[in-house]
Coordinates of C-alpha atoms in Angstrom, one line a residue:
M1 CA 24.3 2.8 -21.2
S2 CA 22.1 5.0 -18.1
T3 CA 24.5 8.1 -16.8
A4 CA 23.5 9.6 -13.3
P5 CA 22.0 13.2 -13.6
D6 CA 24.5 16.2 -13.1
S7 CA 25.1 19.8 -12.9
S8 CA 25.8 21.0 -16.6
F9 CA 22.1 22.6 -16.9
E10 CA 22.5 24.8 -13.4
Q11 CA 26.4 25.2 -15.2
A12 CA 24.7 26.7 -18.2
A13 CA 22.2 28.7 -16.6
L14 CA 24.4 30.3 -14.5
A15 CA 27.1 30.8 -18.0
R16 CA 23.7 32.7 -19.2
G17 CA 23.5 35.2 -16.6
F18 CA 21.4 33.4 -14.1
T19 CA 22.2 33.1 -10.3
R20 CA 19.8 31.9 -8.6
I21 CA 18.4 28.5 -10.0
A22 CA 15.5 26.1 -9.3
G23 CA 14.7 22.3 -10.4
V24 CA 11.2 21.5 -10.0
D25 CA 9.1 18.2 -10.9
E26 CA 6.1 16.9 -9.5
V27 CA 5.5 13.4 -8.5
G28 CA 1.4 11.9 -8.8
R29 CA 0.3 12.6 -11.7
G30 CA -0.8 8.6 -12.4
P31 CA -2.4 7.9 -8.8
L32 CA -6.1 7.4 -8.8
C33 CA -6.1 9.8 -5.5
G34 CA -4.2 11.7 -3.4
P35 CA -2.7 14.9 -4.4
V36 CA -0.3 16.2 -7.4
T37 CA 2.5 17.4 -5.1
A38 CA 5.1 19.7 -6.6
A39 CA 8.6 20.6 -5.2
A40 CA 11.6 23.1 -5.9
V41 CA 14.8 22.9 -5.2
V42 CA 17.5 25.5 -5.0
L43 CA 21.0 23.6 -4.3
D44 CA 23.9 25.0 -3.3
L45 CA 26.4 23.6 -6.6
T46 CA 29.7 23.2 -4.2
R47 CA 27.8 20.7 -2.5
I48 CA 25.9 18.5 -3.6
P49 CA 24.6 15.5 -2.1
A50 CA 26.1 12.8 -3.8
G51 CA 24.2 9.7 -5.6
L52 CA 21.5 12.5 -6.6
N53 CA 18.6 10.2 -9.0
D54 CA 15.2 10.0 -10.4
S55 CA 13.6 9.2 -7.4
K56 CA 12.1 5.9 -9.2
K57 CA 15.2 4.4 -9.5
L58 CA 16.4 5.1 -5.7
S59 CA 15.4 2.8 -2.8
A60 CA 12.8 4.2 -0.5
K61 CA 15.4 3.6 2.2
R62 CA 18.3 5.6 -0.1
R63 CA 15.1 8.6 -0.8
A64 CA 15.0 9.2 2.6
A65 CA 19.1 9.3 3.5
L66 CA 18.6 11.8 0.5
V67 CA 15.8 13.7 1.6
A68 CA 18.0 14.8 5.0
E69 CA 21.2 15.9 2.8
I70 CA 18.8 18.0 0.6
T71 CA 17.1 19.7 3.4
A72 CA 20.5 20.4 5.1
T73 CA 22.1 22.2 2.2
A74 CA 20.0 23.2 -0.1
E75 CA 16.4 26.0 -0.2
I76 CA 13.0 23.7 -0.3
S77 CA 9.6 24.2 -1.0
V78 CA 7.2 21.7 -1.3
A79 CA 3.0 22.6 -3.0
H80 CA 0.3 20.1 -3.9
A81 CA -2.7 20.8 -6.2
S82 CA -6.1 18.9 -4.5
V83 CA -8.4 16.1 -5.7
A84 CA -10.6 18.8 -6.5
E85 CA -8.2 20.8 -8.0
I86 CA -7.6 17.7 -10.0
D87 CA -10.8 17.4 -11.1
A88 CA -11.8 20.5 -12.3
L89 CA -8.3 21.4 -14.5
N90 CA -7.4 17.6 -15.1
I91 CA -4.4 16.1 -14.1
L92 CA -2.1 18.6 -16.8
Q93 CA -3.1 22.0 -14.9
A94 CA -3.2 20.4 -11.9
S95 CA 0.3 19.6 -11.8
H96 CA 1.6 22.5 -13.1
L97 CA -0.5 24.5 -10.6
A98 CA 1.3 22.7 -8.1
M99 CA 4.7 23.4 -9.6
I100 CA 3.8 27.3 -9.0
R101 CA 2.4 27.0 -5.5
A102 CA 6.0 24.7 -5.2
I103 CA 8.0 27.6 -6.6
E104 CA 6.2 30.5 -5.6
G105 CA 6.8 28.4 -1.7
L106 CA 11.0 28.7 -1.9
K107 CA 12.1 32.2 0.7
T108 CA 14.4 34.5 -2.0
P109 CA 12.9 33.3 -5.7
P110 CA 15.0 31.9 -8.4
D111 CA 15.7 33.7 -11.8
H112 CA 15.9 30.8 -13.4
V113 CA 14.2 26.9 -13.1
L114 CA 14.8 24.2 -15.2
I115 CA 11.6 21.8 -15.2
D116 CA 11.1 18.3 -15.2
G117 CA 9.1 17.2 -18.8
N118 CA 8.5 18.7 -22.4
R119 CA 6.3 21.3 -21.0
L120 CA 6.4 24.8 -19.4
P121 CA 3.3 26.2 -16.8
K122 CA 1.6 28.9 -18.5
A123 CA 1.4 30.8 -15.5
L124 CA 5.2 30.3 -15.4
T125 CA 6.4 34.3 -15.3
I126 CA 10.5 34.0 -14.6
S127 CA 12.5 32.2 -17.0
A128 CA 12.2 28.3 -17.8
E129 CA 13.6 25.6 -19.7
A130 CA 11.7 22.2 -19.9
I131 CA 14.0 19.5 -19.2
V132 CA 12.6 15.3 -21.0
K133 CA 14.0 13.0 -18.3
G134 CA 15.0 15.7 -16.8
D135 CA 15.4 13.8 -12.8
A136 CA 17.7 12.3 -14.6
R137 CA 19.5 14.3 -16.1
S138 CA 19.4 17.8 -14.2
V139 CA 20.6 17.0 -9.9
S140 CA 18.7 19.9 -9.1
I141 CA 15.5 18.2 -10.8
A142 CA 17.2 15.1 -9.7
A143 CA 16.6 16.5 -6.1
A144 CA 13.2 17.7 -6.0
S145 CA 11.1 14.8 -7.8
I146 CA 13.3 12.8 -4.3
L147 CA 11.4 15.7 -2.2
A148 CA 8.0 15.7 -3.4
K149 CA 8.1 11.5 -3.7
E150 CA 8.8 11.4 -0.1
V151 CA 6.1 14.4 0.7
R152 CA 3.8 12.4 -1.2
D153 CA 4.6 9.1 -0.8
A154 CA 4.0 10.2 3.3
L155 CA 0.6 11.4 2.9
M156 CA -0.7 9.0 1.3
V157 CA 0.6 6.2 4.2
D158 CA -0.9 8.4 6.5
L159 CA -4.3 8.8 4.2
A160 CA -4.1 5.2 4.0
Q161 CA -5.0 4.5 7.9
Q162 CA -7.6 7.3 7.6
Y163 CA -9.2 4.6 4.5
P164 CA -7.7 1.0 5.2
G165 CA -8.6 -1.6 2.7
Y166 CA -7.2 0.3 -0.9
G167 CA -3.2 0.1 0.2
W168 CA -2.0 3.1 0.1
E169 CA 0.5 3.0 2.1
R170 CA 2.7 0.0 -0.3
N171 CA 1.0 1.5 -3.7
A172 CA 1.0 4.9 -3.1
G173 CA -2.7 5.3 -4.8
Y174 CA -1.6 4.1 -8.2
P175 CA -3.8 1.3 -9.8
T176 CA -2.3 -1.8 -8.4
K177 CA -4.4 -4.4 -9.0
D178 CA -5.4 -4.3 -5.1
H179 CA -6.1 -0.8 -5.3
L180 CA -8.3 -1.8 -8.2
Q181 CA -10.1 -4.1 -6.3
A182 CA -10.9 -2.1 -3.4
L183 CA -12.4 0.0 -5.4
L184 CA -15.1 -2.6 -6.1
D185 CA -14.9 -4.0 -2.5
F186 CA -15.6 -0.8 -0.4
G187 CA -16.6 2.0 -3.1
V188 CA -15.2 4.8 -4.3
T189 CA -13.9 7.8 -1.1
P190 CA -13.5 11.3 -0.9
V191 CA -10.6 11.6 -2.0
H192 CA -10.1 9.4 -5.1
R193 CA -10.0 11.8 -8.1
R194 CA -13.7 10.6 -9.9
S195 CA -12.1 12.7 -13.0
F196 CA -10.2 9.3 -13.5
K197 CA -11.5 7.0 -15.7
P198 CA -11.6 3.5 -13.3
V199 CA -13.1 5.6 -10.4
H200 CA -15.5 7.4 -12.8
N201 CA -16.6 4.5 -14.1
I202 CA -17.6 3.0 -10.7
L203 CA -19.5 6.3 -9.6
C204 CA -21.4 5.2 -12.9
Q205 CA -21.9 1.7 -12.1
D206 CA -23.1 3.1 -9.0
I207 CA -25.5 5.3 -10.6
S208 CA -26.7 3.0 -12.8
V209 CA -27.6 0.7 -10.0
T210 CA -29.1 3.2 -7.8
R211 CA -32.0 4.1 -9.9

């Protein structure tokens, strides 16, 4: 039986003497295009928005309502790592770069961060813990996952208007059947990740055809 995230990780950190705890999550590791986006959220633990959960478990309407509540009651920061950075570094390192940027973007630095996943960014210089499936376990990470997803989805809707036909307003850049078909039909755009196999393979085919 799945349970909703709670504030037990935050309360445990407070009990250890930390005073300012941020939850951090990223979205966009799997898509073939667009940036990877991370959010850092410092919740007011006396005013936690009701219904926080892993962003993948919430409807778009519910996510939008929660973003409004999170923005009104918490301190937030959102940051990205670009397609060029993803291709240069690899997706894991680019995700960690976006996380570091999100943490550094907070107006007041946190003294402890809760990070979704099983690895901490190597460049992190403050106290931190990695929490596997953290977006389903910690309210701060859940809030970060919702915020990051909403920001990135909106960005992909904007990119879909610049590069129509790939369905990014629906698939957010993930390798759905219609996106993969559009890659074959229309080719690779400047915002596709060239290091990702389906994109790389098409580019290789183009090179072999033109030679």
